[in-house]
XYZ file of C-alpha atoms in Angstrom:
734
model
C 14.020 -20.757 42.459
C 10.591 -18.853 43.162
C 10.202 -15.518 44.089
C 6.661 -14.291 44.424
C 5.076 -17.363 42.207
C 7.982 -16.522 39.706
C 10.574 -18.535 39.095
C 14.747 -16.887 38.733
C 16.789 -18.226 36.484
C 20.359 -16.826 34.911
C 23.655 -17.646 34.099
C 25.363 -17.298 30.240
C 24.130 -16.869 27.412
C 25.365 -20.223 25.265
C 23.972 -19.288 21.800
C 21.070 -16.715 20.311
C 18.736 -19.064 18.404
C 16.624 -15.855 17.783
C 15.819 -12.389 17.142
C 13.684 -9.494 16.332
C 15.081 -6.471 16.207
C 11.904 -4.631 15.774
C 10.796 -5.747 19.380
C 13.322 -6.898 21.359
C 12.200 -10.199 21.281
C 14.592 -13.307 21.458
C 15.046 -16.889 21.903
C 18.588 -18.093 23.415
C 19.977 -21.172 25.287
C 21.226 -20.879 29.164
C 24.251 -22.295 30.139
C 23.558 -22.190 34.426
C 26.333 -23.339 35.547
C 24.774 -26.681 36.907
C 26.623 -28.922 34.266
C 22.716 -29.519 32.557
C 21.633 -28.748 28.883
C 21.222 -25.362 28.713
C 17.899 -23.908 29.436
C 15.948 -22.528 26.378
C 15.216 -18.895 27.432
C 11.592 -16.682 25.403
C 11.568 -12.826 26.571
C 12.496 -9.488 25.675
C 15.204 -7.638 25.864
C 17.225 -4.457 23.874
C 20.331 -5.704 23.637
C 21.181 -9.105 24.241
C 24.678 -10.871 22.508
C 26.127 -14.289 23.252
C 28.900 -14.910 26.633
C 26.547 -12.150 28.442
C 25.694 -12.620 31.765
C 21.556 -12.832 32.030
C 19.369 -12.894 34.446
C 15.197 -13.181 33.648
C 12.272 -14.159 36.284
C 9.615 -15.341 34.805
C 8.192 -18.767 34.171
C 8.543 -22.686 33.613
C 6.889 -23.606 30.607
C 6.281 -26.996 29.291
C 6.323 -27.111 25.064
C 6.636 -29.356 21.926
C 10.033 -27.691 22.223
C 9.870 -28.847 25.556
C 10.732 -27.259 28.776
C 11.037 -23.120 28.546
C 11.325 -20.633 30.878
C 9.552 -17.542 29.891
C 10.429 -14.631 30.775
C 8.416 -11.534 31.959
C 11.636 -9.292 33.039
C 15.055 -9.224 32.369
C 18.604 -8.225 33.087
C 21.591 -8.386 31.161
C 24.843 -8.082 32.168
C 28.080 -7.350 30.885
C 30.164 -11.887 31.355
C 32.189 -11.641 33.816
C 33.839 -15.993 33.399
C 36.265 -15.529 30.964
C 34.920 -18.165 27.830
C 32.014 -15.753 28.029
C 34.414 -12.609 27.897
C 35.217 -13.929 24.374
C 32.408 -14.892 22.760
C 30.688 -11.822 24.233
C 33.671 -10.079 22.325
C 34.221 -12.145 18.823
C 29.775 -12.612 18.906
C 29.144 -9.007 20.517
C 31.082 -6.044 19.570
C 31.930 -5.696 16.059
C 35.091 -5.547 14.040
C 36.935 -7.304 17.079
C 35.929 -10.890 15.625
C 37.290 -14.362 17.105
C 41.011 -14.208 16.218
C 41.997 -10.570 18.386
C 39.026 -11.935 21.158
C 41.461 -14.832 21.592
C 44.318 -13.282 21.606
C 42.449 -10.067 24.150
C 41.944 -12.192 26.939
C 45.032 -14.459 26.662
C 47.140 -11.320 27.523
C 44.393 -10.114 30.224
C 42.172 -12.004 31.370
C 38.850 -11.151 33.091
C 40.957 -7.357 33.300
C 40.448 -7.131 29.721
C 36.879 -4.047 30.536
C 39.372 -2.305 32.852
C 42.341 -2.166 31.052
C 40.457 -0.884 27.969
C 38.582 1.592 30.438
C 41.747 3.062 32.149
C 44.549 1.845 29.976
C 43.663 0.857 26.370
C 47.852 1.802 25.326
C 47.836 -1.505 26.473
C 46.256 -2.918 23.195
C 48.847 -1.557 21.047
C 51.727 -4.628 23.197
C 48.897 -7.850 21.806
C 50.689 -9.425 19.117
C 48.868 -8.483 16.406
C 46.918 -5.643 17.426
C 49.094 -2.995 17.143
C 48.586 1.071 18.019
C 45.411 1.158 15.002
C 43.541 -1.844 15.082
C 44.477 -0.664 19.488
C 42.217 2.202 18.906
C 39.915 1.237 16.782
C 39.082 -1.851 19.847
C 38.503 1.157 21.797
C 35.951 3.238 20.160
C 33.519 0.172 18.875
C 33.860 -0.956 22.468
C 32.782 2.451 24.009
C 30.360 2.573 21.339
C 28.844 -0.646 21.602
C 28.312 0.622 25.333
C 27.117 3.944 24.519
C 24.486 2.274 22.331
C 23.750 -0.102 25.140
C 22.730 2.671 27.467
C 20.941 3.900 24.668
C 19.315 1.335 23.584
C 17.993 0.868 27.477
C 16.574 3.665 28.049
C 15.234 4.152 24.561
C 13.014 0.166 24.813
C 12.804 1.085 28.525
C 10.121 4.338 27.201
C 8.253 1.451 24.139
C 10.576 2.634 21.485
C 11.273 -0.549 19.856
C 14.760 -1.903 19.139
C 14.597 -0.969 15.317
C 13.311 2.411 15.237
C 15.812 3.164 18.568
C 18.790 1.647 15.909
C 17.634 5.124 14.052
C 17.431 7.071 17.068
C 21.071 6.513 17.426
C 22.169 6.762 13.574
C 20.510 9.910 13.874
C 21.640 11.543 17.868
C 24.744 9.378 17.807
C 25.504 9.690 22.239
C 23.425 12.644 22.591
C 20.241 10.360 21.642
C 19.474 10.067 25.955
C 20.249 13.797 26.312
C 18.405 14.919 23.563
C 15.475 12.637 24.614
C 14.828 13.942 27.367
C 15.063 17.461 26.741
C 12.541 16.935 24.712
C 11.071 13.274 22.894
C 8.715 15.465 20.844
C 11.768 15.959 18.091
C 11.835 12.308 17.729
C 8.072 13.135 15.336
C 10.004 15.405 13.896
C 13.377 14.055 13.382
C 12.662 10.219 12.916
C 11.002 8.412 9.984
C 8.568 6.338 11.182
C 8.165 8.560 14.277
C 4.979 9.918 14.398
C 3.243 11.926 17.079
C 1.252 9.554 18.658
C 4.918 7.402 19.751
C 6.749 10.570 20.492
C 3.862 11.473 22.983
C 3.901 7.406 24.370
C 8.013 7.903 24.701
C 6.468 11.959 26.161
C 3.901 10.416 28.767
C 6.175 7.873 30.280
C 9.002 9.914 30.513
C 6.420 12.851 33.660
C 5.426 15.056 30.592
C 2.136 16.812 31.252
C -0.353 16.514 29.032
C -0.227 20.093 28.752
C 3.086 20.638 28.505
C 4.329 23.288 26.068
C 6.780 21.269 24.117
C 3.858 18.695 23.285
C 0.972 21.569 22.921
C 3.449 22.755 20.195
C 4.456 19.771 18.740
C 0.448 18.650 18.542
C -0.016 21.828 16.203
C 3.287 21.173 14.100
C 2.666 17.548 12.924
C -0.446 18.800 12.419
C 1.277 20.613 9.288
C 4.018 18.092 9.095
C 1.499 15.024 8.386
C -0.941 17.400 5.737
C 2.564 17.708 3.907
C 3.314 14.318 4.078
C -0.629 14.015 2.689
C 0.718 15.879 -0.673
C 0.016 19.800 1.400
C 2.413 22.660 0.622
C 0.731 24.188 3.974
C -2.836 23.452 6.165
C -5.893 26.603 6.438
C -4.782 27.885 10.398
C -7.988 26.487 11.466
C -7.462 23.220 10.286
C -4.577 22.775 11.373
C -5.819 24.356 14.954
C -8.685 21.532 14.460
C -6.939 19.514 13.957
C -4.328 19.464 17.024
C -6.887 19.936 19.361
C -7.841 17.064 18.422
C -4.788 14.394 18.878
C -4.282 16.523 21.339
C -6.934 15.616 23.470
C -7.321 19.506 24.559
C -9.356 22.995 23.691
C -8.671 24.889 20.425
C -8.721 28.165 23.003
C -6.025 26.546 24.982
C -3.146 26.412 21.821
C -2.765 29.877 21.461
C 0.130 30.335 23.420
C 1.777 27.609 22.298
C 1.460 28.716 18.104
C 3.204 31.931 19.071
C 5.949 30.252 20.511
C 6.120 27.927 17.701
C 5.525 31.196 15.187
C 8.315 33.034 17.306
C 10.586 29.571 16.981
C 10.233 29.831 13.204
C 9.288 26.167 13.875
C 5.715 26.796 11.524
C 5.475 29.980 9.332
C 1.697 31.675 8.628
C 0.990 33.016 5.010
C -1.752 32.528 2.967
C -2.899 31.211 -0.251
C -5.859 32.591 -1.782
C -6.592 34.605 0.502
C -7.272 32.385 3.131
C -4.532 31.919 6.495
C -2.462 28.882 5.959
C 0.566 27.366 7.993
C 3.497 26.093 6.508
C 6.491 24.257 7.129
C 9.519 26.373 6.419
C 11.235 24.062 4.015
C 8.485 23.973 1.746
C 7.479 27.751 2.166
C 10.644 28.723 1.011
C 11.269 26.285 -1.573
C 7.800 27.593 -3.940
C 8.854 31.228 -2.863
C 12.530 30.123 -4.340
C 10.748 28.673 -6.805
C 8.922 31.150 -7.912
C 11.503 33.318 -8.519
C 13.966 32.341 -10.394
C 11.711 30.487 -12.872
C 9.525 33.296 -13.681
C 13.041 35.616 -13.880
C 14.053 32.763 -16.196
C 11.068 33.078 -17.993
C 11.257 36.799 -18.687
C 15.208 36.325 -20.499
C 16.079 36.377 -23.881
C 17.372 32.805 -24.927
C 20.830 33.156 -25.549
C 20.963 30.725 -28.764
C 17.954 32.512 -30.661
C 16.899 30.134 -33.233
C 16.156 31.830 -37.024
C 13.861 30.353 -39.715
C 11.345 28.431 -37.255
C 8.894 27.747 -40.169
C 11.734 25.639 -42.323
C 13.420 24.150 -38.764
C 9.852 22.642 -38.721
C 9.383 21.684 -41.595
C 12.722 20.370 -41.927
C 12.910 18.193 -38.769
C 9.265 16.645 -39.995
C 10.583 15.185 -42.855
C 14.130 14.614 -41.602
C 12.150 12.074 -38.786
C 9.267 11.108 -41.693
C 6.220 13.068 -39.677
C 4.184 15.257 -39.850
C 2.481 17.598 -37.183
C -0.543 18.262 -36.241
C -0.877 22.235 -35.964
C -1.147 21.517 -31.800
C 1.580 19.903 -31.871
C 4.008 22.704 -34.691
C 2.278 25.490 -32.336
C 4.138 23.776 -29.375
C 7.295 23.124 -31.135
C 7.603 27.143 -32.652
C 6.563 28.248 -28.050
C 10.107 25.996 -26.974
C 11.704 27.212 -29.835
C 10.881 30.761 -29.047
C 11.150 30.871 -25.532
C 13.469 31.109 -22.796
C 10.449 28.937 -19.868
C 8.021 26.658 -21.699
C 5.535 24.444 -20.708
C 3.367 22.047 -22.320
C 1.046 19.659 -21.248
C -1.654 17.276 -22.487
C -3.173 13.903 -22.490
C -1.963 10.319 -23.903
C -1.510 10.239 -27.492
C -1.500 14.215 -27.978
C 1.812 14.231 -29.651
C 4.139 14.919 -26.347
C 7.188 12.652 -26.578
C 7.002 13.736 -31.151
C 7.155 16.736 -30.167
C 10.324 15.974 -27.599
C 12.100 14.544 -30.885
C 11.823 17.841 -32.800
C 12.562 19.913 -30.549
C 16.035 18.430 -29.612
C 16.131 17.752 -33.350
C 16.495 20.884 -33.848
C 18.407 21.854 -30.733
C 20.738 19.312 -31.695
C 21.329 20.907 -35.203
C 21.739 23.975 -33.815
C 23.985 23.116 -31.958
C 22.716 23.551 -28.207
C 23.735 21.325 -25.319
C 20.897 19.555 -23.910
C 19.782 17.195 -20.496
C 17.155 15.679 -20.630
C 15.351 13.972 -17.204
C 12.818 12.667 -15.414
C 11.480 11.303 -12.325
C 11.475 7.892 -12.312
C 14.141 5.269 -14.575
C 10.897 3.896 -16.161
C 9.958 8.127 -17.881
C 13.709 8.499 -18.249
C 13.989 5.628 -20.385
C 10.688 6.325 -22.316
C 12.231 9.588 -23.310
C 15.375 8.487 -24.327
C 13.388 6.244 -26.730
C 11.054 9.164 -27.809
C 14.317 12.064 -28.361
C 16.015 9.325 -29.493
C 18.833 10.434 -26.940
C 20.271 10.362 -24.144
C 17.896 10.621 -20.752
C 18.371 10.382 -17.057
C 16.315 11.091 -13.648
C 16.178 13.820 -11.989
C 18.520 12.564 -9.245
C 20.850 11.259 -11.202
C 21.158 14.272 -13.293
C 22.433 16.578 -9.716
C 23.830 13.456 -8.602
C 23.767 12.903 -4.707
C 26.586 13.172 -2.686
C 26.586 13.648 0.968
C 23.867 13.529 3.396
C 21.111 13.795 0.723
C 22.128 16.792 -1.111
C 22.960 17.228 -4.306
C 26.311 18.013 -6.189
C 24.661 19.890 -8.628
C 23.370 23.234 -6.890
C 23.609 26.817 -6.553
C 27.642 26.613 -6.068
C 28.022 23.667 -8.029
C 25.719 24.586 -11.238
C 25.694 22.458 -14.925
C 26.842 23.813 -17.856
C 23.555 23.168 -19.978
C 22.235 25.343 -22.590
C 19.446 23.650 -22.963
C 16.962 21.558 -20.115
C 14.301 19.136 -20.711
C 11.574 17.707 -17.905
C 8.889 15.169 -18.782
C 6.285 13.270 -16.412
C 6.900 16.749 -14.654
C 3.285 15.979 -13.178
C 4.731 13.703 -10.661
C 7.799 16.194 -9.580
C 7.589 18.055 -5.829
C 8.677 21.298 -4.460
C 11.451 19.493 -2.992
C 12.986 18.379 -5.783
C 11.473 21.191 -8.347
C 13.451 23.381 -6.473
C 16.766 21.890 -6.351
C 16.320 21.024 -10.155
C 15.937 25.021 -10.706
C 19.359 26.319 -8.104
C 21.333 23.975 -9.622
C 20.195 25.718 -13.203
C 22.162 28.803 -14.462
C 19.848 31.356 -15.945
C 20.782 31.092 -19.605
C 19.861 27.786 -19.532
C 16.472 26.896 -22.037
C 13.380 24.830 -19.425
C 10.909 22.942 -21.943
C 9.064 21.018 -19.005
C 6.877 18.539 -20.262
C 3.132 16.660 -18.458
C 0.183 15.759 -17.602
C -1.456 17.908 -15.052
C -5.142 16.385 -15.398
C -3.116 12.983 -13.886
C -2.968 12.863 -10.000
C -0.738 15.415 -8.822
C 2.832 14.284 -6.981
C 3.160 12.316 -4.382
C 5.702 14.720 -1.912
C 4.134 17.916 -1.172
C 2.498 20.510 -4.600
C 0.860 20.750 -6.897
C 4.155 22.780 -8.852
C 3.046 21.014 -12.895
C -0.840 22.890 -12.014
C 0.148 25.573 -9.867
C 2.427 27.186 -13.067
C -0.068 26.537 -15.667
C -2.678 27.751 -13.858
C -0.862 31.026 -13.345
C -0.677 32.238 -16.320
C 2.132 34.049 -16.534
C 4.879 30.932 -18.170
C 4.213 29.725 -22.424
C 2.057 26.881 -22.313
C 0.733 24.957 -24.643
C -2.352 22.477 -24.267
C -2.516 19.493 -26.063
C -6.339 18.369 -26.506
C -6.855 15.900 -28.983
C -5.489 13.014 -29.216
C -3.571 11.932 -33.029
C -5.128 9.958 -35.754
C -2.813 6.675 -35.006
C -3.313 7.140 -30.808
C -6.628 7.035 -30.626
C -6.746 3.815 -32.122
C -6.076 2.764 -29.065
C -9.368 2.060 -26.797
C -6.426 2.564 -23.927
C -6.199 6.068 -24.752
C -9.853 6.357 -26.056
C -11.542 5.582 -22.865
C -8.752 7.401 -20.785
C -9.734 10.779 -22.812
C -13.160 9.735 -22.809
C -12.526 9.923 -18.668
C -11.126 12.495 -18.840
C -14.186 14.539 -20.337
C -16.594 13.298 -18.284
C -17.631 9.923 -20.204
C -18.122 6.464 -19.709
C -15.476 3.855 -20.132
C -16.484 1.222 -23.043
C -18.053 -1.695 -20.620
C -17.470 -5.009 -21.539
C -13.515 -7.609 -22.848
C -13.483 -7.629 -26.608
C -10.559 -10.005 -27.137
C -9.025 -7.636 -30.090
C -9.208 -5.008 -27.591
C -6.468 -3.489 -25.541
C -8.540 -2.378 -23.272
C -11.405 -4.014 -21.256
C -14.374 -3.184 -18.394
C -14.963 -6.812 -16.465
C -17.595 -6.589 -13.629
C -16.314 -10.184 -11.799
C -19.536 -10.372 -9.345
C -18.098 -7.967 -6.117
C -21.592 -6.535 -5.172
C -23.600 -9.735 -5.514
C -20.569 -11.720 -3.321
C -17.363 -9.742 -3.064
C -14.919 -12.849 -1.913
C -16.010 -14.971 -5.079
C -15.656 -11.553 -7.076
C -11.764 -11.389 -5.696
C -11.401 -14.724 -6.268
C -12.361 -14.378 -9.808
C -10.418 -10.877 -10.071
C -7.229 -13.275 -8.489
C -7.835 -16.400 -10.544
C -8.125 -13.403 -13.855
C -4.674 -11.912 -12.724
C -3.221 -15.584 -12.293
C -3.942 -16.187 -15.942
C -2.903 -13.404 -18.149
C 0.232 -15.350 -18.441
C -2.131 -17.274 -21.010
C -1.619 -13.345 -23.232
C 2.336 -14.113 -22.747
C 2.118 -11.841 -19.765
C 4.993 -12.677 -16.168
C 2.108 -11.997 -13.732
C 4.651 -10.288 -11.018
C 6.320 -8.704 -13.478
C 4.228 -7.547 -16.046
C 0.717 -7.531 -14.664
C 0.449 -4.018 -11.799
C -2.337 -3.910 -9.955
C -3.468 -0.051 -9.407
C -5.934 0.089 -6.268
C -7.749 3.600 -4.921
C -6.972 2.348 -1.539
C -4.659 0.652 0.985
C -6.773 -0.593 3.275
C -10.671 -2.229 3.241
C -10.947 -6.353 0.894
C -9.991 -4.445 -2.294
C -6.940 -2.513 -0.605
C -3.692 -2.678 -1.433
C -2.926 -4.596 1.715
C -5.396 -7.224 1.522
C -4.472 -7.285 -1.920
C -0.422 -8.025 -1.606
C -1.201 -10.187 0.770
C -3.105 -13.315 -1.427
C -1.273 -12.112 -4.824
C 1.480 -12.840 -2.882
C 0.383 -16.362 -1.368
C -0.758 -17.085 -5.037
C 1.469 -16.040 -7.015
C 5.000 -16.432 -4.885
C 3.664 -18.300 -1.704
C 6.114 -20.748 -1.607
C 9.004 -18.735 -2.068
C 11.339 -19.545 0.733
C 13.384 -18.745 2.940
C 11.343 -15.590 4.175
C 11.931 -12.892 6.672
C 9.414 -11.464 8.142
C 9.724 -7.520 9.806
C 7.053 -4.393 10.917
C 4.795 -6.821 9.559
C 5.524 -8.104 6.404
C 6.726 -11.376 5.200
C 9.832 -10.614 1.991
C 10.597 -13.429 0.579
C 12.744 -14.133 -2.894
C 10.762 -13.069 -5.910
C 8.844 -10.759 -4.374
C 7.845 -7.545 -5.994
C 8.698 -4.626 -3.883
C 8.510 -1.179 -3.768
C 10.254 2.235 -1.643
C 8.188 3.894 0.692
C 11.060 6.786 1.357
C 14.114 8.807 -0.596
C 17.247 7.077 0.439
C 19.738 8.901 -0.928
C 22.394 6.089 0.392
C 21.044 3.539 -1.401
C 20.534 5.900 -4.748
C 16.258 4.225 -4.118
C 13.453 6.722 -3.937
C 10.106 7.145 -3.157
C 7.897 4.753 -5.152
C 10.882 2.895 -7.170
C 10.121 -1.148 -8.199
C 12.572 -3.423 -7.463
C 12.505 -7.534 -7.126
C 13.617 -9.305 -3.723
C 16.783 -11.691 -4.537
C 17.843 -12.439 -2.139
C 16.939 -13.476 1.897
C 19.917 -14.309 3.650
C 18.991 -15.399 7.452
C 22.514 -15.372 9.027
C 23.034 -11.433 7.849
C 19.177 -10.743 8.246
C 18.771 -8.661 4.810
C 17.340 -8.814 2.516
C 18.866 -7.923 -1.343
C 16.588 -5.815 -3.965
C 17.401 -5.185 -7.858
C 15.564 -2.072 -8.393
C 15.836 -2.362 -12.665
C 20.033 -3.378 -11.616
C 20.274 -1.291 -8.622
C 20.937 -3.795 -6.787
C 20.141 -2.685 -2.518
C 20.864 -4.534 0.041
C 18.447 -4.165 3.321
C 18.802 -4.695 6.766
C 16.535 -5.798 9.249
C 16.088 -2.455 10.595
C 15.492 -0.918 7.388
C 12.775 -3.269 5.920
C 10.352 -0.352 7.284
C 11.167 1.056 4.166
C 9.678 -1.596 1.652
C 5.895 -3.123 1.054
C 4.329 -5.863 -0.831
C 4.526 -4.423 -4.187
C 1.727 -7.059 -5.842
C -0.219 -4.480 -6.198
C 0.213 -0.514 -5.076
C -2.110 2.347 -5.030
C -3.021 4.386 -8.227
C -1.243 7.737 -6.256
C 2.074 5.700 -6.219
C 2.420 4.288 -10.132
C 2.573 8.288 -11.353
C 5.084 8.429 -13.509
C 5.247 4.625 -14.095
C 4.071 2.023 -17.409
C 3.673 -1.253 -17.446
C 2.341 -3.834 -19.461
C -0.629 -4.916 -18.292
C -2.643 -2.817 -15.712
C -5.076 -3.876 -14.114
C -7.636 -1.598 -11.119
C -10.337 -3.015 -9.268
C -12.927 -0.906 -8.996
C -16.070 -1.003 -6.324
C -18.504 1.039 -4.183
C -15.914 0.234 -0.849
C -13.315 3.269 -2.640
C -16.242 5.409 -2.790
C -13.636 8.638 -0.505
C -11.339 7.430 -3.473
C -13.838 7.008 -6.837
C -12.593 10.675 -9.064
C -12.066 11.628 -12.076
C -8.073 12.603 -11.994
C -7.704 8.749 -10.187
C -9.474 6.630 -12.481
C -7.934 8.630 -15.561
C -4.262 8.132 -14.031
C -4.398 4.212 -13.519
C -5.984 3.987 -17.275
C -2.925 6.436 -18.229
C 0.315 3.961 -16.414
C -1.355 1.113 -19.019
C 1.011 -0.043 -22.186
C -0.372 -2.375 -23.772
C -3.665 -4.162 -22.081
C -6.156 -1.889 -19.033
C -8.427 -3.967 -16.973
C -10.876 -2.654 -14.692
C -12.206 -4.993 -12.695
C -15.364 -3.621 -10.731
C -19.015 -2.018 -10.922
C -20.069 -0.186 -13.734
C -21.428 2.483 -10.575
C -18.110 2.950 -9.887
C -16.754 4.374 -12.833
C -19.847 6.223 -13.433
C -19.562 7.967 -9.259
C -15.590 8.078 -10.218
C -16.345 10.200 -13.911
C -19.061 12.418 -11.765
C -16.588 13.367 -9.070
C -13.699 15.985 -10.960
C -13.420 17.628 -7.822
C -8.916 17.436 -7.432
C -7.908 16.788 -3.949
C -7.453 19.542 -2.123
C -3.608 20.378 -2.072
C -2.942 24.168 -0.123
C -0.280 25.718 -2.103
C 1.609 29.019 -2.090
C 3.614 28.708 -5.932
C 0.556 29.798 -7.935
C 0.447 33.173 -5.508
C 4.435 33.629 -5.123
C 4.653 33.092 -8.765
C 1.645 36.413 -10.011
C 3.528 38.252 -6.859
C 6.522 38.518 -9.419
C 4.643 39.067 -12.372
C 2.642 41.919 -10.733
C 5.771 42.904 -9.545
C 8.082 43.066 -12.601
C 4.881 44.523 -14.716
C 7.135 48.259 -15.036
C 9.277 46.225 -17.016
C 9.235 46.400 -20.822
C 12.617 44.747 -22.280
C 12.902 41.310 -21.303
C 15.888 41.347 -18.935
C 19.516 40.030 -20.789
C 20.728 36.642 -19.719
C 22.831 36.794 -16.474
C 26.517 36.356 -17.722
């Protein structure tokens, strides 16, 4: 039937052939009741289940698959036929299944939904159901109805089905009410929803450009964005400029909204190094708490005093068969004498050897120890170095419900020594969690390379602690004799000292710097680099599992996005089956990286795994994170990225047998010394820089560190000045 140049079709959804959870696109077979073969209908709807009645307006089109109905608008309503009701209950309501659906329809016919709504106690009388199952059926159907209404509301306001699921999980049945009250809570509460999407929703609901909700959200989002990029706060002037740009409004009109946000304690105004900054309360309070606890710990007398230190160092050297250099001995002395110690140094400067000596001496003194590192790989290296068991920070603290740690201020760890390695990648939130879980009597030894890139999360914890000058610190500057033979290590130290690394390829060396010709012909140069990576199997390296490409940027011809597509096609292009979500295609054998902390899955930002299985029927992807097998539903795949190539920032705390780093003029904005240095220190056996000498020179020349605004250094200095009136260290609290 035609209507204003459009056709109208209606019937029962016989089969759901395809469903894209991200955008609501579907292909369904529709039984129109005319006795003919079901019609293929293509369209978009937030919720659709087999057995439902569908009404659509659109046009019939011919394709290579035959005649299809392309729907411009779709309306889905609960089924009315017995067959449709049974199919709907069996396929659309989780936990009912075919057997119970048949029994319910057999008992109540078309009145089954009325019975559930008005007299659910009747369900218990049906054979095999009983009171418990009856209550469960009522709950799941009630939830399904609520979910449907919420999904329809969110979809109509421009939110994809996948994000709608996330919103429903956060707010439950109050989702519509919450969003109608203030749609800008979306960019504050829901991971993956930024200001632009929340603003789109708000505008579709009629919110004005000058709405106070909008202005406050724009200001807060400028700070949230800076926090996501690693800062703990942002100068007030920068916040207001960025917010005005995001809101397309003059800065002068934002003062009232800023005051409202400060009064509501949505943001905190303070200063860092004399400059007024805005902070998110959670991050601000975390830095303050870290400084207070860390400084107080550092002022305590160790509960277990180590005497005859020189003799004990000599004994450890003889037992371990090593000969410490003077700088290494000094690091051991400081760790044995103080309640809190920081040891920093580059590759090959002996941090692992120092760790082995420290743990040997403390073990012989009967001290209980907990050894930790931020990542699984780093904790395994720490185990090897210390010849003791080590764990990740998260596993040590124990993840409980709702992402909270089991060990905290109310249930502290009981260990005499807490030794943390790779601390350059620990952010403010994680360090706060560590400190609240430690009793005051616990010694703390922190090791890391302060010259590497700072943590992915907010803060520059290690650098701020060292720069404050408040905590006992030893800095190791020179690689020891054996390590200096490695070209990876010697070149990394060259870069860190402002010198150009060796250029060229020596087959006997563990370091190579090759120019593939990016400047002359970018496409040909990239092809040459890809072939080089593929052919590393000839040297005994698996191009997927042993080789890690580290790029300075995500975008561009030599960014991680483009390189991942090219590397996947070359190294794993024939793998089947494939599942596409959020612009990514996942196949068995793919290397992937987690983009956010997931305490439920025990997978964290930066963890790398391999796709073990793709289930098209269940629409799931199973990933093996070094023995931690995690199943992702379709709407959770936004948490993953391909990881054949990752950014240097994402590589922190990890080591790879082989690192290949493209370095080109197109990376100009990221050509910095600490970025090149960090990439080089990630390689364990073979480091290959593929790029131009000009780009390397620019990176080495640029010693500027990415500006991160934090207040931890200020807080530590404040704590020190406040305590200067006390000359004697406190006793360890009981």
